[in-house]
CSV table of C-alpha atoms and ligand atoms in Angstrom, one decimal:
chain,number,residue,atom,x,y,z
K,1,UNK,CA,3.3,-8.0,10.1
K,2,UNK,CA,3.0,-5.2,12.5
K,3,UNK,CA,0.5,-2.9,10.3
K,4,UNK,CA,-0.5,-0.8,13.8
K,5,UNK,CA,-3.5,0.2,15.1
K,6,UNK,CA,-4.6,2.6,12.2
K,7,UNK,CA,-5.2,-0.1,9.6
K,8,UNK,CA,-8.6,-0.4,9.8
K,9,UNK,CA,-8.5,2.9,8.2
K,10,UNK,CA,-7.6,1.4,4.7
K,11,UNK,CA,-10.5,0.0,3.3
K,12,UNK,CA,-10.5,-3.0,0.4
K,13,UNK,CA,-10.0,-1.9,-3.3
K,14,UNK,CA,-13.1,-1.7,-5.5
K,15,UNK,CA,-11.0,-4.4,-8.0
K,16,UNK,CA,-10.5,-7.1,-5.2
K,17,UNK,CA,-14.1,-6.6,-3.3
K,18,UNK,CA,-15.4,-6.7,-7.1
K,19,UNK,CA,-13.5,-10.2,-7.7
K,20,UNK,CA,-14.2,-11.4,-4.5
K,21,UNK,CA,-17.7,-11.2,-4.7
K,22,UNK,CA,-18.4,-12.2,-8.0
K,23,UNK,CA,-19.2,-16.2,-7.2
K,24,UNK,CA,-22.0,-15.0,-5.0
K,25,UNK,CA,-23.7,-12.1,-4.8
K,26,UNK,CA,-22.9,-8.8,-2.9
K,27,UNK,CA,-26.3,-9.0,-1.8
K,28,UNK,CA,-26.2,-12.3,-0.2
K,29,UNK,CA,-22.4,-11.3,1.0
K,30,UNK,CA,-24.5,-7.7,2.6
K,31,UNK,CA,-27.3,-9.7,4.1
K,32,UNK,CA,-24.8,-12.5,6.1
K,33,UNK,CA,-22.7,-9.8,6.9
K,34,UNK,CA,-25.4,-8.1,8.6
K,35,UNK,CA,-26.5,-10.9,10.6
K,36,UNK,CA,-23.0,-12.2,11.3
K,37,UNK,CA,-21.8,-9.1,12.9
K,38,UNK,CA,-19.8,-7.9,10.7
K,39,UNK,CA,-20.8,-4.8,10.0
K,40,UNK,CA,-19.4,-2.0,12.6
K,41,UNK,CA,-19.5,1.8,13.8
K,42,UNK,CA,-16.7,3.8,13.8
K,43,UNK,CA,-17.1,7.5,15.2
K,44,UNK,CA,-15.8,10.5,14.2
K,45,UNK,CA,-15.1,13.3,17.1
K,46,UNK,CA,-16.7,16.8,16.1
K,47,UNK,CA,-14.9,19.9,18.1
K,48,UNK,CA,-16.3,23.7,19.0
K,49,UNK,CA,-14.3,25.7,17.2
K,50,UNK,CA,-14.7,28.2,19.6
K,51,UNK,CA,-13.9,26.0,22.9
K,52,UNK,CA,-11.7,23.5,21.5
K,53,UNK,CA,-14.0,20.8,23.5
K,54,UNK,CA,-15.8,17.6,21.6
K,55,UNK,CA,-19.2,19.0,20.8
K,56,UNK,CA,-20.2,15.4,19.0
K,57,UNK,CA,-19.5,12.7,17.1
K,58,UNK,CA,-20.4,10.9,13.6
K,59,UNK,CA,-21.2,7.6,13.4
K,60,UNK,CA,-20.4,5.7,10.3
K,61,UNK,CA,-20.3,2.1,9.0
K,62,UNK,CA,-17.6,-0.1,8.6
K,63,UNK,CA,-18.1,-3.7,6.5
K,64,UNK,CA,-15.5,-5.9,8.1
K,65,UNK,CA,-15.1,-8.6,5.6
K,66,UNK,CA,-13.1,-11.7,7.0
K,67,UNK,CA,-10.9,-11.9,3.9
K,68,UNK,CA,-10.9,-8.3,2.5
K,69,UNK,CA,-11.0,-6.3,5.4
K,70,UNK,CA,-12.9,-3.3,5.4
K,71,UNK,CA,-15.0,-2.4,2.7
K,72,UNK,CA,-16.3,1.6,2.3
K,73,UNK,CA,-19.7,2.7,2.9
K,74,UNK,CA,-19.5,4.6,-0.5
K,75,UNK,CA,-19.4,0.6,-1.9
K,76,UNK,CA,-21.7,-1.0,-0.4
K,77,UNK,CA,-24.8,1.4,0.9
K,78,UNK,CA,-25.5,2.3,-3.0
K,79,UNK,CA,-26.3,-1.8,-3.4
K,80,UNK,CA,-28.0,-2.1,-0.1
K,81,UNK,CA,-30.3,1.1,-0.9
K,82,UNK,CA,-31.4,-0.7,-4.1
K,83,UNK,CA,-32.0,-3.8,-3.0
K,84,UNK,CA,-34.2,-2.4,0.5
K,85,UNK,CA,-31.5,-4.1,3.2
K,86,UNK,CA,-30.8,-0.2,3.5
K,87,UNK,CA,-33.6,-0.1,6.2
K,88,UNK,CA,-32.5,-3.1,8.4
K,89,UNK,CA,-29.1,-1.9,8.1
K,90,UNK,CA,-30.0,1.6,9.0
K,91,UNK,CA,-32.3,0.2,12.1
K,92,UNK,CA,-28.9,-1.5,13.1
K,93,UNK,CA,-27.1,1.6,13.0
K,94,UNK,CA,-29.3,3.5,14.7
K,95,UNK,CA,-29.7,0.9,17.6
K,96,UNK,CA,-25.9,0.3,18.2
K,97,UNK,CA,-25.6,4.2,17.8
K,98,UNK,CA,-28.0,4.7,20.6
K,99,UNK,CA,-27.0,1.7,22.5
K,100,UNK,CA,-23.1,2.2,22.7
K,101,UNK,CA,-24.1,6.0,23.7
K,102,UNK,CA,-26.4,5.0,26.5
K,103,UNK,CA,-23.7,2.4,27.7
K,104,UNK,CA,-21.2,5.3,27.8
K,105,UNK,CA,-23.5,7.5,29.9
K,106,UNK,CA,-24.1,4.7,32.6
K,107,UNK,CA,-20.7,4.3,32.5
K,108,UNK,CA,-20.3,8.0,34.1
K,109,UNK,CA,-19.5,9.7,31.1
K,110,UNK,CA,-20.7,12.8,29.3
K,111,UNK,CA,-21.7,11.9,25.7
K,112,UNK,CA,-22.2,14.9,23.8
K,113,UNK,CA,-24.4,14.6,20.2
K,114,UNK,CA,-24.2,11.6,18.2
K,115,UNK,CA,-24.9,11.7,14.6
K,116,UNK,CA,-26.4,9.0,12.5
K,117,UNK,CA,-26.6,9.4,9.0
K,118,UNK,CA,-30.2,8.5,7.0
K,119,UNK,CA,-30.7,7.3,3.4
K,120,UNK,CA,-33.6,8.1,1.3
K,121,UNK,CA,-34.8,4.8,1.8
K,122,UNK,CA,-35.1,5.0,5.6
K,123,UNK,CA,-36.7,8.6,5.2
K,124,UNK,CA,-40.8,7.7,5.2
K,125,UNK,CA,-42.8,9.0,7.7
K,126,UNK,CA,-44.0,5.9,9.4
K,127,UNK,CA,-41.3,3.5,9.3
K,128,UNK,CA,-38.8,6.3,10.3
K,129,UNK,CA,-40.8,7.4,13.6
K,130,UNK,CA,-41.0,3.8,14.3
K,131,UNK,CA,-37.6,3.4,14.4
K,132,UNK,CA,-36.3,6.3,16.0
K,133,UNK,CA,-39.1,6.1,18.6
K,134,UNK,CA,-38.0,2.6,19.1
K,135,UNK,CA,-34.3,2.8,19.3
K,136,UNK,CA,-34.2,5.4,22.0
K,137,UNK,CA,-36.9,3.4,24.3
K,138,UNK,CA,-35.0,0.6,24.1
K,139,UNK,CA,-31.7,2.3,25.1
K,140,UNK,CA,-32.9,4.8,27.0
K,141,UNK,CA,-30.6,7.7,25.4
K,142,UNK,CA,-32.2,11.2,26.0
K,143,UNK,CA,-33.6,12.4,22.5
K,144,UNK,CA,-31.7,15.6,22.3
K,145,UNK,CA,-28.3,13.3,22.3
K,146,UNK,CA,-29.1,11.9,19.1
K,147,UNK,CA,-28.8,13.9,16.0
K,148,UNK,CA,-30.3,12.8,12.3
K,149,UNK,CA,-28.5,13.7,9.4
K,150,UNK,CA,-30.2,13.6,6.0
K,151,UNK,CA,-28.4,14.9,2.7
K,152,UNK,CA,-29.3,17.9,1.1
K,153,UNK,CA,-30.5,16.0,-1.9
K,154,UNK,CA,-32.7,13.7,-0.1
K,155,UNK,CA,-34.8,16.3,1.5
K,156,UNK,CA,-34.9,18.6,-1.9
K,157,UNK,CA,-36.1,15.8,-3.9
K,158,UNK,CA,-39.4,16.1,-2.3
K,159,UNK,CA,-39.5,19.2,0.1
K,160,UNK,CA,-43.2,19.2,0.6
K,161,UNK,CA,-42.9,15.4,2.3
K,162,UNK,CA,-39.6,16.1,3.8
K,163,UNK,CA,-41.3,19.2,6.1
K,164,UNK,CA,-43.9,16.6,7.2
K,165,UNK,CA,-41.3,14.0,8.3
K,166,UNK,CA,-38.7,16.2,9.5
K,167,UNK,CA,-41.8,18.2,12.2
K,168,UNK,CA,-42.8,14.4,12.9
K,169,UNK,CA,-39.1,14.0,13.9
K,170,UNK,CA,-38.8,17.2,15.5
K,171,UNK,CA,-41.5,16.4,17.9
K,172,UNK,CA,-39.8,13.6,19.3
K,173,UNK,CA,-36.6,15.9,21.0
K,174,UNK,CA,-34.0,14.8,18.0
K,175,UNK,CA,-31.5,16.8,16.2
K,176,UNK,CA,-32.0,17.1,12.5
K,177,UNK,CA,-28.8,18.0,10.3
K,178,UNK,CA,-28.9,19.0,6.9
K,179,UNK,CA,-25.4,16.8,5.3
K,180,UNK,CA,-23.7,17.7,2.5
K,181,UNK,CA,-24.7,20.9,2.0
K,182,UNK,CA,-24.2,23.2,-1.4
K,183,UNK,CA,-24.2,20.2,-3.5
K,184,UNK,CA,-28.1,19.9,-3.9
K,185,UNK,CA,-29.7,23.2,-4.9
K,186,UNK,CA,-31.8,24.2,-2.2
K,187,UNK,CA,-33.6,27.6,-2.5
K,188,UNK,CA,-33.8,29.7,0.2
K,189,UNK,CA,-37.6,29.8,0.6
K,190,UNK,CA,-37.2,26.0,0.8
K,191,UNK,CA,-34.8,26.0,3.4
K,192,UNK,CA,-36.4,28.7,5.7
K,193,UNK,CA,-39.6,26.0,5.7
K,194,UNK,CA,-37.2,22.9,7.4
K,195,UNK,CA,-36.9,22.7,11.3
K,196,UNK,CA,-33.4,22.1,11.2
K,197,UNK,CA,-30.8,22.4,13.7
K,198,UNK,CA,-27.9,21.7,12.3
K,199,UNK,CA,-26.0,22.6,8.8
K,200,UNK,CA,-23.0,20.8,7.5
K,201,UNK,CA,-20.9,22.0,4.9
K,202,UNK,CA,-20.0,19.7,2.0
K,203,UNK,CA,-16.3,18.7,2.6
K,204,UNK,CA,-15.8,19.6,-1.3
K,205,UNK,CA,-16.4,23.8,-0.1
K,206,UNK,CA,-13.7,23.1,2.7
K,207,UNK,CA,-11.4,21.5,0.5
K,208,UNK,CA,-11.0,24.5,-2.0
K,209,UNK,CA,-10.2,26.7,1.4
K,210,UNK,CA,-8.5,29.1,1.7
K,211,UNK,CA,-6.8,28.7,-1.6
K,212,UNK,CA,-9.8,28.9,-3.6
K,213,UNK,CA,-11.3,32.5,-3.7
K,214,UNK,CA,-14.7,31.0,-4.7
K,215,UNK,CA,-14.8,28.2,-1.9
K,216,UNK,CA,-13.8,31.0,0.6
K,217,UNK,CA,-16.5,32.8,-0.6
K,218,UNK,CA,-19.4,30.2,-0.8
K,219,UNK,CA,-18.4,28.9,2.8
K,220,UNK,CA,-18.7,32.5,4.1
K,221,UNK,CA,-22.3,33.0,2.4
K,222,UNK,CA,-23.5,29.7,3.6
K,223,UNK,CA,-22.4,30.2,7.0
K,224,UNK,CA,-24.1,33.9,7.2
K,225,UNK,CA,-27.3,31.8,5.9
K,226,UNK,CA,-27.2,29.2,8.3
K,227,UNK,CA,-26.8,31.7,11.4
K,228,UNK,CA,-29.9,33.7,9.9
K,229,UNK,CA,-32.3,30.7,9.7
K,230,UNK,CA,-30.8,30.0,13.7
K,231,UNK,CA,-28.9,26.6,12.5
K,232,UNK,CA,-25.5,25.5,14.0
K,233,UNK,CA,-23.0,24.7,11.3
K,234,UNK,CA,-20.6,22.3,11.1
K,235,UNK,CA,-17.8,21.9,8.3
K,236,UNK,CA,-16.8,18.7,7.2
K,237,UNK,CA,-13.5,17.5,6.0
K,238,UNK,CA,-11.0,19.7,7.7
K,239,UNK,CA,-7.4,18.8,6.6
K,240,UNK,CA,-5.1,21.4,7.4
K,241,UNK,CA,-4.9,23.7,10.2
K,242,UNK,CA,-5.1,26.7,7.6
K,243,UNK,CA,-8.5,25.4,7.0
K,244,UNK,CA,-9.2,25.1,10.4
K,245,UNK,CA,-8.0,28.7,11.2
K,246,UNK,CA,-10.0,30.1,8.7
K,247,UNK,CA,-13.2,28.3,9.6
K,248,UNK,CA,-13.0,29.7,13.0
K,249,UNK,CA,-12.4,33.2,11.9
K,250,UNK,CA,-15.4,32.8,9.4
K,251,UNK,CA,-17.3,32.0,12.6
K,252,UNK,CA,-18.2,28.1,12.3
K,253,UNK,CA,-19.0,26.7,15.1
K,254,UNK,CA,-17.9,23.0,14.9
K,255,UNK,CA,-15.0,21.5,13.0
K,256,UNK,CA,-15.0,17.6,11.5
K,257,UNK,CA,-12.3,16.1,9.7
K,258,UNK,CA,-8.8,14.2,9.5
K,259,UNK,CA,-7.2,17.5,10.9
K,260,UNK,CA,-9.5,16.9,14.4
K,261,UNK,CA,-9.4,12.8,14.1
K,262,UNK,CA,-10.3,10.2,11.7
K,263,UNK,CA,-13.3,8.0,12.3
K,264,UNK,CA,-12.4,5.9,15.5
K,265,UNK,CA,-13.8,2.5,17.1
K,266,UNK,CA,-16.1,2.6,20.1
K,267,UNK,CA,-13.0,1.7,22.4
K,268,UNK,CA,-10.8,4.9,20.9
K,269,UNK,CA,-14.1,7.2,21.3
K,270,UNK,CA,-14.8,6.5,25.4
K,271,UNK,CA,-11.6,7.4,26.0
K,272,UNK,CA,-11.8,10.9,24.5
K,273,UNK,CA,-15.1,11.5,26.7
K,274,UNK,CA,-14.6,13.0,30.3
K,275,UNK,CA,-16.6,11.6,33.5
K,276,UNK,CA,-19.4,13.6,34.5
K,277,UNK,CA,-19.2,16.1,36.3
K,278,UNK,CA,-21.2,15.9,40.0
K,279,UNK,CA,-22.7,18.6,41.1
U,301,C2E,P1,-20.6,11.3,5.1
U,301,C2E,O1,-22.1,11.4,5.5
U,301,C2E,O2,-20.7,12.6,3.8
U,301,C2E,O3,-19.7,10.9,5.5
U,301,C2E,C1,-18.2,11.9,5.7
U,301,C2E,C2,-17.4,11.3,5.2
U,301,C2E,O4,-15.9,12.0,5.2
U,301,C2E,C3,-16.6,10.1,5.8
U,301,C2E,O5,-16.3,8.5,5.0
U,301,C2E,C4,-15.2,10.3,6.5
U,301,C2E,O6,-14.6,9.0,6.6
U,301,C2E,C5,-14.8,11.0,5.3
U,301,C2E,N1,-14.0,11.9,5.8
U,301,C2E,C6,-14.3,12.6,7.4
U,301,C2E,N2,-13.3,13.5,7.8
U,301,C2E,C7,-12.6,13.4,6.2
U,301,C2E,C8,-11.1,14.3,5.8
U,301,C2E,O7,-10.6,15.3,6.9
U,301,C2E,N3,-11.0,14.0,5.0
U,301,C2E,C9,-11.8,13.2,3.8
U,301,C2E,N4,-10.9,13.1,2.8
U,301,C2E,N5,-12.6,12.6,3.9
U,301,C2E,C10,-13.1,13.0,5.3
U,301,C2E,P2,-16.9,7.4,4.7
U,301,C2E,O8,-16.8,6.7,6.5
U,301,C2E,O9,-16.2,6.4,4.1
U,301,C2E,O10,-18.2,7.1,5.0
U,301,C2E,C11,-19.3,8.0,3.5
U,301,C2E,C12,-20.2,7.9,3.2
U,301,C2E,O11,-21.1,6.7,3.2
U,301,C2E,C13,-20.8,8.9,4.0
U,301,C2E,O12,-20.8,10.5,3.8
U,301,C2E,C14,-22.6,8.6,4.1
U,301,C2E,O13,-22.9,9.1,3.0
U,301,C2E,C15,-22.5,6.9,3.4
U,301,C2E,N6,-22.4,6.3,5.2
U,301,C2E,C16,-21.2,6.0,6.1
U,301,C2E,N7,-22.4,5.4,7.1
U,301,C2E,C17,-23.7,5.3,6.7
U,301,C2E,C18,-24.7,4.9,7.4
U,301,C2E,O14,-24.4,4.5,8.9
U,301,C2E,N8,-25.7,5.1,6.7
U,301,C2E,C19,-26.0,5.6,5.2
U,301,C2E,N9,-27.2,6.0,5.3
U,301,C2E,N10,-24.9,6.0,5.1
U,301,C2E,C20,-23.3,6.1,5.4
U,302,CA,CA1,-23.1,12.2,6.9
U,303,CA,CA1,-21.8,14.6,4.7
U,304,CA,CA1,-20.1,13.9,1.9
């Protein structure tokens, strides 16, 4: 019965979820979850590979079902995208992230960048800019502390429209990251016109290093490319010391992954924050 504090890491199996929600549509269950506060954010720390200091964090959504336990976002985000619920859900994530970060600041803690994932359905000019503006103004979080992650495939699907949206977001002062990079067929000329601050190398490449020489070369090439374009690089899915050391040698700026920490609840994240230095 004593399962330990790390049980929140384990998702309910796909079969259990399918079985349990078959009588009630998953859509209704999700709507209910959003209203009944069954959704939660966990925070995964990111570390500066040069200094070892906390450099930021990524917010990841969790659905804590009263009977099934944790349901993976990989299971419910696609459904929420299909039925449009992701817009309200994404708005909740943004506000929760901004308010939590601002609460930490008001408690005298030094808060690094806090990154939020955006869905393709949120990535619409008017809607998104308004959502972000409101989340920032109602929380009071300074814009430069908020980072928005958009996947390479979402950006590249309609590059011209994406450039416009990213420019507008940039005007608000937020940081912009291209997520899952390396999986979405960007061309160099397209990448060049995007106002991005951060490039996140997809976990699939990090997985293969240092053993897979192709992945090593790809990761290294992506890093050179990012640096030339003035972006900082985050490696996601860092699981071993060997991966971390090689990334360090390659000049990768920031690491994120189980090697450093799993995504953790707000209280545990708060414990990692240092008091603001006065003077
Ligand atoms: P992502 O944005 O690529 O997020 C990284 C995923 O990798 C997270 O899975 C994280 O827990 C996992 N991860 C982190 N470090 C490691 C590692 O060292 N090894 C391995 N194997 N995995 C690692 P998670 O939390 O299950 O989220 C899955 C995906 O769901 C995310 O992928 C993202 O696309 C989506 N997602 C999560 N939260 C949100 C959200 O608030 N909004 C939207 N639109 N999508 C979200
Ligand atoms: Ca992400
Ligand atoms: Ca990612
Ligand atoms: Ca990914």
